[in-house]
Each structure stands twice: as C-alpha cells, then as structure tokens.
Amino acid sequence: MDIAEYVEIEISHYMLPFFIDKGSIAVDGTSLTVFQVDDLHSTVTISLIPQTQSDTILNDKRIGDEVNIECDMLAKYIFRFNQIGNKKNNDHARLFISAWIYVRGGLDVSYSGRSY
C-alpha cells in the first residue's frame, strides 16, 4: 500500500449532478475528495491514499459491494436555494449560486443582465 488507488463508484443518475471534480463525497461515512465525475457512465472516481486505505474499511470493499454515498453539503444547499429561487424568483438565492459557481469554477457571474 505505497501508492494511491483509484476507485470508480457507480452513482445513481439522479444524484450525479451533486458531484463535481475536486468536490466532496462521503463513502460509508469516510469523507473524501472526488477525483473525477463521468456523466456518460454515471460514475465518480475517488483516490484512496495509503493512510485512508489503512485507517478505514474502504480497503475491504470489493467490486459489486454496495456503499452508502453522501454528496457535498454545499451542493445540497445550492440545490435547495435553486428550488426556492425558481419558486419565488429569489434574487438572493440565485446570487448565492452564481457566486459559488464563480468561486468553484471561475465562470462569468451574471444574472438577469446584471453582473455581480
């Protein structure tokens, strides 16, 4: 166990939008960083460093084993803010989402013709 091991996890298509490259994921209660998201195959790849392999139960998992998956908490908040924003045309929720996307991805942040 001297090197990191890349593990690909199949994720339900309805949960996949909650994951981004370098975002957070919890697998059976172990908090990890997402290495890569593959939308085409509905998978998320994680990297298990030697410390994680030795200190968690994840190294005992085998192909086909079911695991509990939790998405990034910020993704849940953004999803919820987006729901509220769509229902109430809430500028504050959309501003929060735009700002988060900007910080995470360096995208142009604008909403309704106004830049923030």
Rosetta silent file (secondary structure, phi, psi, omega in degrees, C-alpha in Angstrom):
SEQUENCE: MDIAEYVEIEISHYMLPFFIDKGSIAVDGTSLTVFQVDDLHSTVTISLIPQTQSDTILNDKRIGDEVNIECDMLAKYIFRFNQIGNKKNNDHARLFISAWIYVRGGLDVSYSGRSY
SCORE:     score description
SCORE:     0.000 S_00000001
   1 L     0.000   57.930 -179.371    0.000    0.000    0.000 S_00000001
   2 L   -97.158  -15.183 -177.178    2.591    2.570   -1.047 S_00000001
   3 L  -126.217  162.607  177.934    0.561    4.323   -3.721 S_00000001
   4 L   -70.312  148.796  177.451   -2.911    5.765   -4.098 S_00000001
   5 E  -115.652  128.350  177.926   -5.597    3.534   -5.547 S_00000001
   6 E   -89.702  130.283 -178.042   -8.247    4.969   -7.873 S_00000001
   7 E  -124.499  129.401  179.169  -11.725    3.588   -7.304 S_00000001
   8 E  -101.054  128.151 -177.637  -14.667    4.150   -9.628 S_00000001
   9 E  -118.317  128.154  176.494  -18.107    4.187   -7.995 S_00000001
  10 E   -76.636  129.136 -177.085  -21.351    3.939   -9.926 S_00000001
  11 L  -117.414  140.467  175.956  -23.708    6.710   -8.829 S_00000001
  12 L   -56.385  138.587 -176.140  -27.445    6.917   -9.438 S_00000001
  13 L   -58.754  -29.564 -179.499  -28.123    9.318  -12.310 S_00000001
  14 L   -76.162  -19.219  177.709  -30.359   11.499  -10.123 S_00000001
  15 L   -93.612  -20.123 -173.631  -27.510   12.050   -7.619 S_00000001
  16 H   -54.944  -39.100  179.630  -24.739   12.622  -10.156 S_00000001
  17 H   -61.888  -14.564 -179.879  -25.362   16.393  -10.577 S_00000001
  18 H   -82.699   -1.089 -177.855  -24.481   16.844   -6.896 S_00000001
  19 L  -117.326  141.028  175.790  -20.861   15.861   -7.548 S_00000001
  20 L  -134.938  157.066  174.629  -18.067   17.846   -9.180 S_00000001
  21 L   -55.856  134.703 -179.459  -14.373   17.215   -9.757 S_00000001
  22 L    68.072   11.871  174.696  -12.456   18.074   -6.577 S_00000001
  23 L   -86.260 -173.988 -177.749  -15.723   18.297   -4.638 S_00000001
  24 E  -100.349  149.545  173.985  -16.584   16.298   -1.541 S_00000001
  25 E  -148.535  144.784  172.631  -18.096   12.844   -1.245 S_00000001
  26 E  -115.096  128.535  179.117  -18.613   10.568    1.733 S_00000001
  27 E  -117.890  115.977 -175.380  -18.369    6.830    1.138 S_00000001
  28 L    47.192   43.117  175.711  -19.610    4.700    4.041 S_00000001
  29 L    84.911   -4.675  178.603  -19.004    7.669    6.336 S_00000001
  30 E   -95.494  119.958 -179.141  -15.478    8.414    5.110 S_00000001
  31 E   -79.425  128.115 -176.006  -15.134   11.925    3.745 S_00000001
  32 E  -136.747  172.947  175.448  -13.130   12.027    0.520 S_00000001
  33 E  -105.297  136.581  176.645  -12.398   14.242   -2.462 S_00000001
  34 E   -73.285  126.793  176.386  -13.888   13.470   -5.868 S_00000001
  35 E   -83.225  -45.610 -177.474  -11.122   12.909   -8.389 S_00000001
  36 E  -155.669  143.397  174.477  -13.339   12.772  -11.480 S_00000001
  37 E  -111.550  129.693  178.067  -17.018   12.708  -12.448 S_00000001
  38 E  -115.283   98.430 -178.143  -18.005   10.770  -15.566 S_00000001
  39 L   -64.909  -35.008 -177.613  -21.516   11.834  -16.612 S_00000001
  40 L   -62.355  -41.247 -176.822  -21.589    9.428  -19.553 S_00000001
  41 L  -103.779    4.289 -179.009  -21.072    6.343  -17.377 S_00000001
  42 L    53.655   50.286  179.045  -22.666    7.741  -14.167 S_00000001
  43 E  -129.300  156.713  173.095  -19.520    7.198  -12.138 S_00000001
  44 E  -125.179  132.337  177.833  -17.415    9.100   -9.660 S_00000001
  45 E  -104.622  132.982  176.327  -13.738    8.282   -9.247 S_00000001
  46 E  -119.203  161.213  177.000  -12.046    8.709   -5.879 S_00000001
  47 E  -117.217  123.490  178.515   -8.430    8.289   -4.883 S_00000001
  48 E  -101.584  108.536  177.716   -7.641    6.300   -1.769 S_00000001
  49 L   -74.534  161.762 -177.900   -4.264    7.314   -0.371 S_00000001
  50 H   -52.653  -39.513  179.382   -2.373    4.774    1.752 S_00000001
  51 H   -60.707  -44.588  179.359   -3.488    6.461    5.011 S_00000001
  52 H   -66.289  -39.065  179.365   -7.161    6.181    4.005 S_00000001
  53 H   -62.448  -39.377 -176.612   -6.659    2.582    2.901 S_00000001
  54 H   -83.942  -25.798 -173.539   -5.166    1.589    6.249 S_00000001
  55 H  -101.725   -0.438  179.884   -7.416    3.634    8.547 S_00000001
  56 L  -128.950  173.192  178.086  -10.872    2.956    7.055 S_00000001
  57 H   -84.581   -2.413 -174.892  -12.978   -0.005    5.997 S_00000001
  58 H   -63.755  -30.160  179.373  -12.890    1.116    2.369 S_00000001
  59 H   -67.793  -18.505  179.201   -9.909   -1.079    1.556 S_00000001
  60 H   -84.667   -8.887 -178.100  -12.052   -4.114    2.471 S_00000001
  61 L   -72.900  147.630  179.633  -14.649   -3.292   -0.200 S_00000001
  62 L  -123.019  161.646  177.794  -14.832   -5.445   -3.320 S_00000001
  63 L   -54.729  129.066  179.677  -16.276   -4.886   -6.795 S_00000001
  64 L    96.535  -14.760  177.447  -20.055   -5.063   -6.549 S_00000001
  65 L   -65.687  141.602  174.972  -20.247   -4.176   -2.847 S_00000001
  66 L   -85.982  142.393  177.672  -22.888   -1.579   -2.027 S_00000001
  67 L  -132.318  155.535  174.805  -21.789    1.542   -0.198 S_00000001
  68 L   -84.941  130.496 -178.311  -23.583    4.491    1.342 S_00000001
  69 E  -117.389  133.912  173.203  -22.937    7.692   -0.631 S_00000001
  70 E  -126.036  135.940 -179.382  -23.399   11.251    0.600 S_00000001
  71 E   -88.517  170.876  179.175  -22.904   14.260   -1.629 S_00000001
  72 L   -56.339  132.506 -179.555  -21.247   17.557   -0.844 S_00000001
  73 H   -61.631  -38.789  178.354  -23.248   19.580    1.678 S_00000001
  74 H   -61.782  -36.237  178.209  -22.781   22.757   -0.362 S_00000001
  75 H   -62.601  -38.099  177.623  -24.339   21.001   -3.362 S_00000001
  76 H   -64.320  -43.470  178.497  -27.403   20.255   -1.241 S_00000001
  77 H   -63.163  -43.400 -179.550  -27.663   23.894   -0.187 S_00000001
  78 H   -63.344  -43.107  177.559  -27.282   25.101   -3.753 S_00000001
  79 H   -58.878  -45.306 -178.932  -29.958   22.684   -4.943 S_00000001
  80 H   -65.978  -44.968  177.231  -32.294   23.896   -2.213 S_00000001
  81 H   -59.956  -39.292  179.859  -31.572   27.584   -2.894 S_00000001
  82 H   -64.986  -39.431  176.414  -32.202   26.948   -6.574 S_00000001
  83 H   -61.104  -46.684  179.507  -35.579   25.369   -5.762 S_00000001
  84 H   -63.414  -44.877 -179.755  -36.543   28.382   -3.655 S_00000001
  85 H   -60.161  -40.471  179.592  -35.237   30.771   -6.305 S_00000001
  86 H   -69.580  -33.112 -178.890  -37.261   29.107   -9.039 S_00000001
  87 H   -78.026  -37.649 -173.147  -40.440   29.182   -6.954 S_00000001
  88 H  -114.226    4.269 -175.815  -40.134   32.728   -5.663 S_00000001
  89 L    53.845   47.009 -173.721  -37.822   34.308   -8.238 S_00000001
  90 L   -80.810  105.207 -179.716  -35.461   34.871   -5.321 S_00000001
  91 H   -60.905  -35.431 -177.564  -32.531   37.047   -6.451 S_00000001
  92 H   -66.131  -41.588  178.573  -30.574   36.300   -3.270 S_00000001
  93 H   -63.919  -43.116 -179.999  -30.628   32.543   -3.821 S_00000001
  94 H   -68.186  -35.561  176.516  -29.526   32.938   -7.424 S_00000001
  95 H   -62.880  -43.546  178.274  -26.800   35.368   -6.414 S_00000001
  96 H   -59.844  -46.379  179.731  -25.502   32.816   -3.895 S_00000001
  97 H   -61.682  -45.806  179.974  -25.497   30.090   -6.548 S_00000001
  98 H   -61.279  -42.822  179.885  -23.737   32.335   -9.060 S_00000001
  99 H   -64.425  -41.016  179.915  -21.106   33.323   -6.519 S_00000001
 100 H   -65.181  -43.438  178.392  -20.485   29.700   -5.554 S_00000001
 101 H   -61.648  -41.324  179.637  -20.130   28.660   -9.202 S_00000001
 102 H   -61.216  -47.328 -178.804  -17.722   31.546   -9.762 S_00000001
 103 H   -64.396  -41.997 -176.767  -15.550   30.573   -6.801 S_00000001
 104 H   -77.750  -34.103 -172.382  -15.556   26.867   -7.728 S_00000001
 105 H  -125.007   -2.447  178.915  -15.220   27.176  -11.487 S_00000001
 106 L    67.106   31.020 -178.196  -14.104   30.663  -12.368 S_00000001
 107 L   -86.915  159.934  174.206  -17.160   31.288  -14.538 S_00000001
 108 L   -65.701  129.881 -177.398  -18.606   34.649  -15.512 S_00000001
 109 L  -104.048  110.948  176.358  -21.145   35.536  -12.851 S_00000001
 110 E  -148.849  155.686  178.549  -24.233   37.275  -14.130 S_00000001
 111 E  -152.432  130.254  177.923  -27.961   37.061  -13.566 S_00000001
 112 L    51.763   40.330  177.000  -30.810   38.811  -15.347 S_00000001
 113 L    80.167   -5.342  178.620  -28.465   41.055  -17.262 S_00000001
 114 E  -104.666  141.378  175.333  -26.765   42.284  -14.100 S_00000001
 115 E   -99.838  143.566  179.638  -23.231   41.299  -13.170 S_00000001
 116 L  -115.308    0.000    0.000  -22.294   40.645   -9.576 S_00000001
